[in-house]
PDB file of C-alpha atoms in Angstrom:
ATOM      1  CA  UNK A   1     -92.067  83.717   9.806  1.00  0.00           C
ATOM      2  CA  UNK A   2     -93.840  86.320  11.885  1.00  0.00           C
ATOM      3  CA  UNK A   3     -96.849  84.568  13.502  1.00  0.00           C
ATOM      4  CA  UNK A   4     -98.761  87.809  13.887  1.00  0.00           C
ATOM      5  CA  UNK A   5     -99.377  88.271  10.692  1.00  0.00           C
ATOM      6  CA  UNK A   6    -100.823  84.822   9.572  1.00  0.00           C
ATOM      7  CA  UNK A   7    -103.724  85.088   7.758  1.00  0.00           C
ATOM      8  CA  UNK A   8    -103.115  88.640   6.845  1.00  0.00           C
ATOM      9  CA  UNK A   9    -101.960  90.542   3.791  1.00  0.00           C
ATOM     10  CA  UNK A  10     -99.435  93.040   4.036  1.00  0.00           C
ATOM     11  CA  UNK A  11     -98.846  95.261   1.511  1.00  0.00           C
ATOM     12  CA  UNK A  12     -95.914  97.785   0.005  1.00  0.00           C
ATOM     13  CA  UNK A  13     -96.404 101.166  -1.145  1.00  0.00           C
ATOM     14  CA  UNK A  14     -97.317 100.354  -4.745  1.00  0.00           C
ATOM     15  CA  UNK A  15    -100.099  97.519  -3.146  1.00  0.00           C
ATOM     16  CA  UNK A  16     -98.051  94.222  -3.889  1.00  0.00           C
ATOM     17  CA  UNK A  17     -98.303  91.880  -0.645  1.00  0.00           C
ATOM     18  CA  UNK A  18     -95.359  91.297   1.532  1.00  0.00           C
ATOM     19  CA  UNK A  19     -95.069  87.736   1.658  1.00  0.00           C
ATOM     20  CA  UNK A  20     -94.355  86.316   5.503  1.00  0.00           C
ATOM     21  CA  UNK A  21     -91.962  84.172   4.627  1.00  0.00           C
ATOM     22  CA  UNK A  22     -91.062  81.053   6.746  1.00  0.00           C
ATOM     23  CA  UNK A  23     -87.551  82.362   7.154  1.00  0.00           C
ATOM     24  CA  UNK A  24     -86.493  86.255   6.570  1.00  0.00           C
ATOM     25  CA  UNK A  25     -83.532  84.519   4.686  1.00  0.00           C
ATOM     26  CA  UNK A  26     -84.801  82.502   2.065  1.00  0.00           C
ATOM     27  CA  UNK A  27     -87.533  84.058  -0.184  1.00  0.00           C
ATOM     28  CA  UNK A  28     -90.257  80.616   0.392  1.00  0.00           C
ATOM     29  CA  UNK A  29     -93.487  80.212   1.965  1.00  0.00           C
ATOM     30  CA  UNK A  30     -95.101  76.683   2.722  1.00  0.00           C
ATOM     31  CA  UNK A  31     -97.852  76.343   4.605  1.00  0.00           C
ATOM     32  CA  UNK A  32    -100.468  73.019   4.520  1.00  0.00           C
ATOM     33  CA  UNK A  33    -103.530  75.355   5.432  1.00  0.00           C
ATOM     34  CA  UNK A  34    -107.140  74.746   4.664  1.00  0.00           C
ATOM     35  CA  UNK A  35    -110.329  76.947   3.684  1.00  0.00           C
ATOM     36  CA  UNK A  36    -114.109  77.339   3.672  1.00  0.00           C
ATOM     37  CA  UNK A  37    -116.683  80.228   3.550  1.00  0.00           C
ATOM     38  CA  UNK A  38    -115.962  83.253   5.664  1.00  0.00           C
ATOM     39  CA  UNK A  39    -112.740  82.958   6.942  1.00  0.00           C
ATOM     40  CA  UNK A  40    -110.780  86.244   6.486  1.00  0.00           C
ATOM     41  CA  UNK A  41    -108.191  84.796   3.893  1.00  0.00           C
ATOM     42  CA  UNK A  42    -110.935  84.065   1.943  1.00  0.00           C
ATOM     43  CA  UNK A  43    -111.574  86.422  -1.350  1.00  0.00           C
ATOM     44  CA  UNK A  44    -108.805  88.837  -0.357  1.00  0.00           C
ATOM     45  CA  UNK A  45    -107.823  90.347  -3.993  1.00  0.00           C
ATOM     46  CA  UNK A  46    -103.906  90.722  -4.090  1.00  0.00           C
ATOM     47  CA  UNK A  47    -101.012  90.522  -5.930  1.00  0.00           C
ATOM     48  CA  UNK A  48     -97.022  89.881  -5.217  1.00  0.00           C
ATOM     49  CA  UNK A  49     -93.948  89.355  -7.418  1.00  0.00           C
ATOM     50  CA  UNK A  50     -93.513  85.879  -5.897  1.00  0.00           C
ATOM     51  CA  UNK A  51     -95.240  82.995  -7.948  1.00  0.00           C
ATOM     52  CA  UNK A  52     -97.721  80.833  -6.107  1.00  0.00           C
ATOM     53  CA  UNK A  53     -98.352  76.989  -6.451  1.00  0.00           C
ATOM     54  CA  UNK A  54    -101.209  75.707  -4.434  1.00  0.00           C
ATOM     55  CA  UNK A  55    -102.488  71.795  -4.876  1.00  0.00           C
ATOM     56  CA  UNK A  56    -105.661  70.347  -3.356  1.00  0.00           C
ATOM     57  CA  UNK A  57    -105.195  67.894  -0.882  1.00  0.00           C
ATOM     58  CA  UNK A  58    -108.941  67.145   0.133  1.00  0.00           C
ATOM     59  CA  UNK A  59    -112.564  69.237  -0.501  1.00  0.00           C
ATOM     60  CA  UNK A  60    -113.206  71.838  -3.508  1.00  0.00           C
ATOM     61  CA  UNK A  61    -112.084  75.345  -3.957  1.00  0.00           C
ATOM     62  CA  UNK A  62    -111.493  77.918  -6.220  1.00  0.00           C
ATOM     63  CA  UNK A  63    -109.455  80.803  -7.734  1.00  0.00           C
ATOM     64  CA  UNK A  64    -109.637  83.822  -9.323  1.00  0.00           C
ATOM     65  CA  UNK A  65    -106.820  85.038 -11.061  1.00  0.00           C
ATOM     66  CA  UNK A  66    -107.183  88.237 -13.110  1.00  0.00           C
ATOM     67  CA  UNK A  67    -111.447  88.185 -12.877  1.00  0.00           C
ATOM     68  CA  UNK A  68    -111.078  84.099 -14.143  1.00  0.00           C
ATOM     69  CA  UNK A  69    -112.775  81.649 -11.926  1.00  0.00           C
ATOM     70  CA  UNK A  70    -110.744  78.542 -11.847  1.00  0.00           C
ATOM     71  CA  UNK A  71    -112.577  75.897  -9.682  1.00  0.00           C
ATOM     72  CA  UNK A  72    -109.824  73.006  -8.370  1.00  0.00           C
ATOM     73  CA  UNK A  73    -110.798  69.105  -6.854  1.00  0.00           C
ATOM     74  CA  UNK A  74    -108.764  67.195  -5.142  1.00  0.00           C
ATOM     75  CA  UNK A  75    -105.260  65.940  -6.765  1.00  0.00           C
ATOM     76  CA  UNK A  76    -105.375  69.304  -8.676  1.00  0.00           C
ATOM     77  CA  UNK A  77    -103.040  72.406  -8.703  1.00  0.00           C
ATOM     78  CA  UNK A  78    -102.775  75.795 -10.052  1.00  0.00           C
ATOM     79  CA  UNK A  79     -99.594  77.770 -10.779  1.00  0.00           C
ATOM     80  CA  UNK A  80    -100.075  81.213 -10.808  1.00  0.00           C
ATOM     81  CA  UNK A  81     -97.636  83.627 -11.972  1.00  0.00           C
ATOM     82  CA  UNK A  82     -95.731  86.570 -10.720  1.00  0.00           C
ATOM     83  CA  UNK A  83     -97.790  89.941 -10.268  1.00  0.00           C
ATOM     84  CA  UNK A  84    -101.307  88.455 -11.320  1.00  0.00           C
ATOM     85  CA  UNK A  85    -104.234  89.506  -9.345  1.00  0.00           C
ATOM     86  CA  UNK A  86    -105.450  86.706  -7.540  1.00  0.00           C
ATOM     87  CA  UNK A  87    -107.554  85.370  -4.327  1.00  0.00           C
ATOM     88  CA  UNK A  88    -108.737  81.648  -3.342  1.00  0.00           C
ATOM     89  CA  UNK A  89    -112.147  80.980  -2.248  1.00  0.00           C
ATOM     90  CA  UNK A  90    -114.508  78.238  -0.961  1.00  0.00           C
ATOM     91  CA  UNK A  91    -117.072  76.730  -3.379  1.00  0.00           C
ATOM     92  CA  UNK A  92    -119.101  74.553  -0.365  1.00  0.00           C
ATOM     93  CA  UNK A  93    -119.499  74.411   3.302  1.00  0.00           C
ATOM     94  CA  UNK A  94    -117.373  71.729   3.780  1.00  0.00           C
ATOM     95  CA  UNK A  95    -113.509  72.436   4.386  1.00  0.00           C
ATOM     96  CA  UNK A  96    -110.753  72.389   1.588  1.00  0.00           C
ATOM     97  CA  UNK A  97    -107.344  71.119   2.330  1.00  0.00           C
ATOM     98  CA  UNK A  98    -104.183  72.668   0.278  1.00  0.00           C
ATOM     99  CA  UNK A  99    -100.506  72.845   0.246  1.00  0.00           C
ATOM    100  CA  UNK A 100     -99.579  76.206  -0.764  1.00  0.00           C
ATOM    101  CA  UNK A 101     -96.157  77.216  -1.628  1.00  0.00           C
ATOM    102  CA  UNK A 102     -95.285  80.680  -2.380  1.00  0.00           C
ATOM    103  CA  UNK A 103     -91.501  81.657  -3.765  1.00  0.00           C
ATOM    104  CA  UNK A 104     -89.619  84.038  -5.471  1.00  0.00           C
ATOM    105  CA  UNK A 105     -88.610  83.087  -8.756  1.00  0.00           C
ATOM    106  CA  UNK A 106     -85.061  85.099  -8.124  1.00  0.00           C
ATOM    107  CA  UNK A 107     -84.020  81.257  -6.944  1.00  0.00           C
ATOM    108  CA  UNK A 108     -83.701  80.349 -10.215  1.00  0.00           C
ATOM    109  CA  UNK A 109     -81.887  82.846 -11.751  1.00  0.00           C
ATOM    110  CA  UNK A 110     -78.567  81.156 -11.145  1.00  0.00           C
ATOM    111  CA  UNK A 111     -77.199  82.223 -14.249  1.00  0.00           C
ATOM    112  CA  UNK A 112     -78.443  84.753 -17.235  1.00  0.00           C
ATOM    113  CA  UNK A 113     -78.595  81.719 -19.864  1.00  0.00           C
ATOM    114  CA  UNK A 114     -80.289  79.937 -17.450  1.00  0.00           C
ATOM    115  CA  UNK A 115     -82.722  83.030 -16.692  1.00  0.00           C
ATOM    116  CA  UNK A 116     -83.236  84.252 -19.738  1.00  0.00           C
ATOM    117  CA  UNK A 117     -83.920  80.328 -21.145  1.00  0.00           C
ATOM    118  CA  UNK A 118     -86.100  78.977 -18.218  1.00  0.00           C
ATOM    119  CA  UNK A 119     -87.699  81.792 -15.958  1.00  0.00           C
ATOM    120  CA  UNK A 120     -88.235  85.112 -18.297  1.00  0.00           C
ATOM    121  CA  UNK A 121     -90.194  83.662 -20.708  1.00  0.00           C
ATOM    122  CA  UNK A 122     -92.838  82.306 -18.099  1.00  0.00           C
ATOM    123  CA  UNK A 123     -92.322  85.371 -16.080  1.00  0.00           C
ATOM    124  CA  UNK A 124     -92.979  87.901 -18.970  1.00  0.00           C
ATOM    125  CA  UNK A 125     -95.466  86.151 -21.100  1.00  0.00           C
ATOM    126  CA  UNK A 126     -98.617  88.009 -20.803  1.00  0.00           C
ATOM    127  CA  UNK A 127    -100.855  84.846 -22.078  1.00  0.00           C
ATOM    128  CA  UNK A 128     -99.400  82.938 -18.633  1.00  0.00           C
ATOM    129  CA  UNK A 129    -101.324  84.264 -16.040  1.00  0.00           C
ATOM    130  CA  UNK A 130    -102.045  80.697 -14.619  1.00  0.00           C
ATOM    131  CA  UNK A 131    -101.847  76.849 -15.521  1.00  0.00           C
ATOM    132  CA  UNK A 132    -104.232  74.528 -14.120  1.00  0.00           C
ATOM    133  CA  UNK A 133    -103.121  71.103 -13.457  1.00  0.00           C
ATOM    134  CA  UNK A 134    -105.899  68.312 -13.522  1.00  0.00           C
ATOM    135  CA  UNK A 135    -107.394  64.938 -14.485  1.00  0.00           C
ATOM    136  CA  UNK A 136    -105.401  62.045 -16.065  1.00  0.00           C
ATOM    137  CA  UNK A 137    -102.015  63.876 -17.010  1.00  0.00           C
ATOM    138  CA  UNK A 138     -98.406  62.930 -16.159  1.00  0.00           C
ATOM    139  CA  UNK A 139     -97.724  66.435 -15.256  1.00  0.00           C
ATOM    140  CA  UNK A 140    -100.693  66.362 -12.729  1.00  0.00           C
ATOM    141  CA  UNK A 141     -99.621  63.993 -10.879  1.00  0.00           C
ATOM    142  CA  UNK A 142     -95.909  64.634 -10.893  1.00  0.00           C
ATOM    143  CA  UNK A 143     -95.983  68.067  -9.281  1.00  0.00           C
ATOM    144  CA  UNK A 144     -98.986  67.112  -6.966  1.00  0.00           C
ATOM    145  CA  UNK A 145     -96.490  64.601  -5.610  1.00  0.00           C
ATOM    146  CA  UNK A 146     -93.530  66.968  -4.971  1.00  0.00           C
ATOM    147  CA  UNK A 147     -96.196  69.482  -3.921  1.00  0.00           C
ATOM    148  CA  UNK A 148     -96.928  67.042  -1.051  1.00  0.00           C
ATOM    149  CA  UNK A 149     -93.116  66.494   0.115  1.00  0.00           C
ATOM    150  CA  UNK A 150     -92.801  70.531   0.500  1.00  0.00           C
ATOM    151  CA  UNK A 151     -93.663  70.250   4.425  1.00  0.00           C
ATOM    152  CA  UNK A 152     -91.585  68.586   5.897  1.00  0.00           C
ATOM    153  CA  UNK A 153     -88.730  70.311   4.244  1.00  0.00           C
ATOM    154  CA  UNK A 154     -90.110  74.261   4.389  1.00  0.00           C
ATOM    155  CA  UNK A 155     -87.113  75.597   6.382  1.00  0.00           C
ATOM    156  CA  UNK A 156     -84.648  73.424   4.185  1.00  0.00           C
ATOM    157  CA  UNK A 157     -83.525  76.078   1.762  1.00  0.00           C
ATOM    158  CA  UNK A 158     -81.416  73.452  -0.269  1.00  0.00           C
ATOM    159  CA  UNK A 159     -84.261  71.067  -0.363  1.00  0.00           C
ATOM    160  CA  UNK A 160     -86.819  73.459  -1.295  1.00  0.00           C
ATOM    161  CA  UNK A 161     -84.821  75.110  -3.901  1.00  0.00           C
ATOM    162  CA  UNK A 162     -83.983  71.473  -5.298  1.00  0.00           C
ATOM    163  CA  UNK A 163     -88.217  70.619  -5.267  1.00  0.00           C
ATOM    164  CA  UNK A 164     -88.738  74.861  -6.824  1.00  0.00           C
ATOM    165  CA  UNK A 165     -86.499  73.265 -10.052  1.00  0.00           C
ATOM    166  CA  UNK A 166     -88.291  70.198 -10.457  1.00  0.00           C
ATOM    167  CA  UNK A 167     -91.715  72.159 -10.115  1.00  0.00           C
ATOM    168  CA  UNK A 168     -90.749  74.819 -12.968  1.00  0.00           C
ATOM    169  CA  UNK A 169     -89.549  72.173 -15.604  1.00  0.00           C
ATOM    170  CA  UNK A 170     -93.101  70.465 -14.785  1.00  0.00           C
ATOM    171  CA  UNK A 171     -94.671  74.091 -15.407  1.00  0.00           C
ATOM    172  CA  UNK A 172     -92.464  74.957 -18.392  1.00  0.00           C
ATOM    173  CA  UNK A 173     -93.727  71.639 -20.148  1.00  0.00           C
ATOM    174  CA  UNK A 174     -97.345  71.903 -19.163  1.00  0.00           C
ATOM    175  CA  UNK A 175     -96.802  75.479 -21.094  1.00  0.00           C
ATOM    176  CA  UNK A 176     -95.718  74.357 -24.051  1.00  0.00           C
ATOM    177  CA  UNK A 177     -98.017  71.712 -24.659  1.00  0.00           C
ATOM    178  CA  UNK A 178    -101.094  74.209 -23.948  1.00  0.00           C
ATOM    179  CA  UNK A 179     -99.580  76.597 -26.014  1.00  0.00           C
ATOM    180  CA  UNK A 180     -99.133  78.951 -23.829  1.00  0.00           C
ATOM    181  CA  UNK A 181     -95.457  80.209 -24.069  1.00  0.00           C
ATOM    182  CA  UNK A 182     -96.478  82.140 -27.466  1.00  0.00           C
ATOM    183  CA  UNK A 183     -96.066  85.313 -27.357  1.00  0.00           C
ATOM    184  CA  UNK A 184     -98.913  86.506 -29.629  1.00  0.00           C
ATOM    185  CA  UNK A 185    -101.894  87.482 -26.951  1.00  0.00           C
ATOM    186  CA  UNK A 186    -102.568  91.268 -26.229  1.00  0.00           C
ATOM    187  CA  UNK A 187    -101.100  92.359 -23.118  1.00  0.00           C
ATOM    188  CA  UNK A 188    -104.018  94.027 -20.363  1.00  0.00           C
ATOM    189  CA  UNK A 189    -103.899  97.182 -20.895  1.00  0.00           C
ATOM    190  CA  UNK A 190    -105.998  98.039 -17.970  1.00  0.00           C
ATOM    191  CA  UNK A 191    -104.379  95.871 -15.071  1.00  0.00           C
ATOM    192  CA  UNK A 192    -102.033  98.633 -13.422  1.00  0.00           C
ATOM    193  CA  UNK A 193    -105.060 100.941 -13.237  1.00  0.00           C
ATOM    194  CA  UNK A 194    -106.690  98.155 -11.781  1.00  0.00           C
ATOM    195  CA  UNK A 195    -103.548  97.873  -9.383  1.00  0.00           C
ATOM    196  CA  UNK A 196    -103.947 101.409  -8.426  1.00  0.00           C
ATOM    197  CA  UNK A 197    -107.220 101.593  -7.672  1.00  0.00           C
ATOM    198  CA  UNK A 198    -107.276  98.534  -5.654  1.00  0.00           C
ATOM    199  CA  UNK A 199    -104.569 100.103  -3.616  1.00  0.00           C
ATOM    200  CA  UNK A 200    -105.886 103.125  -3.199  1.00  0.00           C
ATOM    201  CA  UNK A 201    -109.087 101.188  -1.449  1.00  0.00           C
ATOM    202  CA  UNK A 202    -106.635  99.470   1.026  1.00  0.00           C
ATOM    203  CA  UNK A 203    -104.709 102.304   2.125  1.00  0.00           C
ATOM    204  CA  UNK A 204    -108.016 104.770   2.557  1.00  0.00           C
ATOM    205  CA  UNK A 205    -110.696 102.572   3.741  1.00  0.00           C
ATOM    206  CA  UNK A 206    -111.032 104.115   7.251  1.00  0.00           C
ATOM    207  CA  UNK A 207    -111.433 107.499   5.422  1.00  0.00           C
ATOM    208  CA  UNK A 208    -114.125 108.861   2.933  1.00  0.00           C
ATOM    209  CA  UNK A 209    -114.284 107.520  -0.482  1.00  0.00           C
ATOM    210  CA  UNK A 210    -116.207 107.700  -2.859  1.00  0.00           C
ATOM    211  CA  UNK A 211    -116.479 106.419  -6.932  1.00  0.00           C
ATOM    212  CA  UNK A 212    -115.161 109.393  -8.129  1.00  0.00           C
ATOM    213  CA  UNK A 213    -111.533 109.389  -5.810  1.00  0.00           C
ATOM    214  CA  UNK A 214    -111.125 105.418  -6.776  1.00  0.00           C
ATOM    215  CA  UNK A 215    -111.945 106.270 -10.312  1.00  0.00           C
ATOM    216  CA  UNK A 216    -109.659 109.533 -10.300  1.00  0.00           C
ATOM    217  CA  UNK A 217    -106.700 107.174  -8.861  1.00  0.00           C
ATOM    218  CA  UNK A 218    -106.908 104.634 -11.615  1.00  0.00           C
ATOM    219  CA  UNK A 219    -106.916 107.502 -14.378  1.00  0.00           C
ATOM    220  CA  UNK A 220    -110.343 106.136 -15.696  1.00  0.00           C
ATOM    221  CA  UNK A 221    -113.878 107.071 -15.917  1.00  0.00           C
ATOM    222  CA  UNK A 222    -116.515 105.798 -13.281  1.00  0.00           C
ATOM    223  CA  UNK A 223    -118.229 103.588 -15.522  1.00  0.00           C
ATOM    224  CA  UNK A 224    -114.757 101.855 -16.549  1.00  0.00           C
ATOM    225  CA  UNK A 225    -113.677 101.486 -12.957  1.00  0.00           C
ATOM    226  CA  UNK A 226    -117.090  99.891 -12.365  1.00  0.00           C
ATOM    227  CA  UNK A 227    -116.468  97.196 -15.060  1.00  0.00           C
ATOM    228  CA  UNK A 228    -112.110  96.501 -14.019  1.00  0.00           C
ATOM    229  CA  UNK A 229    -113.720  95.795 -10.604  1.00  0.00           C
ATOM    230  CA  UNK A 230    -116.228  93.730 -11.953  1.00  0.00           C
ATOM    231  CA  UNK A 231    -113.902  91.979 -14.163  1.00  0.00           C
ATOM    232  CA  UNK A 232    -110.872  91.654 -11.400  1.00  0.00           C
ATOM    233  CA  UNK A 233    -112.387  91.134  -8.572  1.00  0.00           C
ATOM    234  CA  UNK A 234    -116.314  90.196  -9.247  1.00  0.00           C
ATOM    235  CA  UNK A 235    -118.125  93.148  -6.925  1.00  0.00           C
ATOM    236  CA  UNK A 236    -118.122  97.292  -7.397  1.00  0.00           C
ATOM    237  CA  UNK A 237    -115.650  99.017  -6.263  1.00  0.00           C
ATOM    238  CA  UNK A 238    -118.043 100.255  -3.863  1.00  0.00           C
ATOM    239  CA  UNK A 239    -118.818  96.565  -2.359  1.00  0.00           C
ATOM    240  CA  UNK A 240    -115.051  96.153  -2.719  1.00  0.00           C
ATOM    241  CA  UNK A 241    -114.663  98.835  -0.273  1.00  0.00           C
ATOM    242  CA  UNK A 242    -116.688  97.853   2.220  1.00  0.00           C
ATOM    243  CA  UNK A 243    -114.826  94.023   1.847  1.00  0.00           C
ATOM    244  CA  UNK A 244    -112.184  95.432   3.208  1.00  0.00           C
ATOM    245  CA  UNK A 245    -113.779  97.489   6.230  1.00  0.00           C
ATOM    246  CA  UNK A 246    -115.140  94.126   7.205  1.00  0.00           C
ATOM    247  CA  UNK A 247    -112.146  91.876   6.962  1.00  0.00           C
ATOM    248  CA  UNK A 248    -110.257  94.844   9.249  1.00  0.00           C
ATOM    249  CA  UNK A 249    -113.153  95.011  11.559  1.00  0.00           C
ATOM    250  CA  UNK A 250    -112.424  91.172  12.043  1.00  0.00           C
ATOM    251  CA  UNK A 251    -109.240  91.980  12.974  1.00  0.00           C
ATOM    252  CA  UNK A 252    -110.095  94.402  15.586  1.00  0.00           C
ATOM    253  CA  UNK A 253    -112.468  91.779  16.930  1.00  0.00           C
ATOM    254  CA  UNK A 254    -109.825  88.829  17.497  1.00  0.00           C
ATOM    255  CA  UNK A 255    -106.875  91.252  18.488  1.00  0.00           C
ATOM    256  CA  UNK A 256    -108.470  94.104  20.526  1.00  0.00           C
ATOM    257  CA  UNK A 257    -110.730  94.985  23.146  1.00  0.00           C
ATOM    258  CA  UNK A 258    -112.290  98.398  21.874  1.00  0.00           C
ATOM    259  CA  UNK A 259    -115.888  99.103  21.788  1.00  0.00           C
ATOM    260  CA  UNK A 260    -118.209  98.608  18.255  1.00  0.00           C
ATOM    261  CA  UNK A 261    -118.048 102.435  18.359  1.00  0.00           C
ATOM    262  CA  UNK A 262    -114.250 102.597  18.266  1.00  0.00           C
ATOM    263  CA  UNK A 263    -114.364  99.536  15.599  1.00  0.00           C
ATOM    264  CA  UNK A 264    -116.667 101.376  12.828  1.00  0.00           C
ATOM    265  CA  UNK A 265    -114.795 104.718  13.420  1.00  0.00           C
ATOM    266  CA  UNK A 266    -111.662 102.729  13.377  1.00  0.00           C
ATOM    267  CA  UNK A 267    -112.484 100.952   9.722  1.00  0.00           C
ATOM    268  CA  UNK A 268    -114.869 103.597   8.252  1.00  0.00           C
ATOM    269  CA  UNK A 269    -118.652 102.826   9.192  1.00  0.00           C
ATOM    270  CA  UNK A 270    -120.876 105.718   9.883  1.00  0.00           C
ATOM    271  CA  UNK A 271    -122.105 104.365  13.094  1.00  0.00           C
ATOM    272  CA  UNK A 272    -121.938 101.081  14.995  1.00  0.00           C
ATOM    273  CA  UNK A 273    -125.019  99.812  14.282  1.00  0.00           C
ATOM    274  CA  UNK A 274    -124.908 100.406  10.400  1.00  0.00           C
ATOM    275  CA  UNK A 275    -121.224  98.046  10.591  1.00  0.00           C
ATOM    276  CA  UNK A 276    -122.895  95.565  13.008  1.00  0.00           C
ATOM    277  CA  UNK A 277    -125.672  95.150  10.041  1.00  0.00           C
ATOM    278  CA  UNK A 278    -123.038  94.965   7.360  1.00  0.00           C
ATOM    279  CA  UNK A 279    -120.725  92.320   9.447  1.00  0.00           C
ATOM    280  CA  UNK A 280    -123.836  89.866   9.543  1.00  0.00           C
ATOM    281  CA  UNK A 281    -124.811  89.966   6.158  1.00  0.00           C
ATOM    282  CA  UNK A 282    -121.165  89.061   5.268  1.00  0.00           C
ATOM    283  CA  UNK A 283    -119.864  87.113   7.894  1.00  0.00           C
ATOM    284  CA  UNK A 284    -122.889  85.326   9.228  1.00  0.00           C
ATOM    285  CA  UNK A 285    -123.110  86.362  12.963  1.00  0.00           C
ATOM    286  CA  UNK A 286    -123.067  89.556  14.951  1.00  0.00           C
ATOM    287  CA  UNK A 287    -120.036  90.980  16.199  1.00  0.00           C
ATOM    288  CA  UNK A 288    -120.409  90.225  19.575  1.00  0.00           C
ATOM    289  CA  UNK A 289    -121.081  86.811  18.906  1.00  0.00           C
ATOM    290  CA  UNK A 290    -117.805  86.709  16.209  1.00  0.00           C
ATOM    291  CA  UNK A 291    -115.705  88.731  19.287  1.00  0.00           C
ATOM    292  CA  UNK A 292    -116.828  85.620  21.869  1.00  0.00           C
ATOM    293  CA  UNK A 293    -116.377  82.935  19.404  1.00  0.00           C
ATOM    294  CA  UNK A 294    -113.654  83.689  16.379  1.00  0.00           C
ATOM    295  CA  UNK A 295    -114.050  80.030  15.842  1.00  0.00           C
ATOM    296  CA  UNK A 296    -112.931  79.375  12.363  1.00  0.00           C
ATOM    297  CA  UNK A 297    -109.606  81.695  12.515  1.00  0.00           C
ATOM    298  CA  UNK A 298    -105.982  80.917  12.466  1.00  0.00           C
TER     299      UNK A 298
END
């Protein structure tokens, strides 16, 4: 694991995140993290080919995966599948504990019968974005449990590979008796324009843009890209935007020492004073006072 980069997403060229694994070996990230409001892995839209497995340990939070809010209590977890577009988020002031584990489902391919039986059709089935585990159900409690071992074993390859079996069988039968590994839904016809656009946002947000460039990259018209981001992510593309010069202007607050001026030219802002307004209004304090006292970051 590289410990400059917790708490950040990294992306590729086509806007997938890097995961930073805990060892550049073995394709598996555990972490037993927490959240609440304004902390800058908060409502950070993304998407990986790794599947991710988070279970509540303590406090309420939520997802969104694919523009669905899925809200989660303690004891529950969420599986969500490979290439979805997904972010976690506080739903109170107090703090949520998790255990998140993050993997590539390559592990499992240890065979083609055993790939093409077991991991493809979860993998490939476009009604299997996510599955929600919760309330009285065998299957809650069974991969809550082995969620909670993951630990004290996340640089044990064998181990963790042993626990990311046992997990899928509990997600393959949770599947089937939703319903959920038939293949008759309609595919989203709109998500890789989505994808695009979303990219296209994180790669130019210190430059101008404008409605008509995100639009343009996505292949859509304005009033379509206003309703994928509305869907995806729950804000314009416009608010979207300026998400993201705010989450990088935290960054140049907790690892630099450059001026506000430096800052907003750095990440975008027409002016110092127009970013210091917009950093209040979404983070809560100035960013002076945020530079002195990070408080709530990793």
């Amino acid at each position: 694991m590289k410990r400059e980069l917790m708490g950040l997403i990294v992306k590729r060229d086509d806007g997938s995140e890097i995961i930073n694994y805990d060892n550049e070996t073995f394709p598996s990230y555990i972490y037993d993290g927490w959240i609440k409001p304004h902390v800058t892995w908060e409502r950070v839209p993304h998407f990986h080919e790794d599947v991710e497995i988070l279970s509540v340990k303590s406090g309420r939070m939520a997802y969104s995966v694919n523009g669905k809010l899925i809200e989660l209590n303690a004891g529950d977890t969420i599986f969500v599948n490979a290439n979805q577009i997904h972010y976690s988020l506080a739903v109170e002031e107090e703090v949520a504990r998790y255990v998140i584990f993050v993997i590539n489902p390559s592990i499992l391919k240890t065979s083609v019968a055993v790939e093409m039986q077991a991991v493809m059709p979860i993998l490939t089935n476009p009604n299997l974005s996510y599955i929600r585990f919760h309330g009285e159900n065998e299957n809650t409690k069974a991969i809550y449990d082995i969620m909670q071992t993951l630990p004290d074993v996340r640089r044990d390859a064998f181990q963790v590979t042993k626990r990311f079996f046992s997990i899928w069988e509990i997600i393959m039968r949770q599947g089937q008796s939703y319903g959920l590994l038939e293949n008759d839904i309609e595919v989203d016809i709109h998500m890789q324009s989505f994808k695009k656009m979303m990219y296209f946002i994180q790669k130019e947000y210190k430059n101008k843009v404008t409605l008509d460039m995100i639009a343009a990259c996505g292949g859509v018209s304005k009033s379509l890209c206003n309703k994928l981001f509305k869907k995806y992510v729950g804000v314009s593309p416009i608010n979207y935007l300026l998400e993201i010069r705010i989450k990088k202007v935290t960054e140049y607050l907790r690892t630099t020492s450059y001026s506000l001026s430096e800052i907003s030219e750095l990440c975008g802002f027409n002016g110092a004073s127009y970013m210091a307004e917009m950093f209040k209004k979404f983070i809560g304090k100035s960013p002076l006072n945020y530079r002195a006292n990070p408080g709530d970051e990793k």
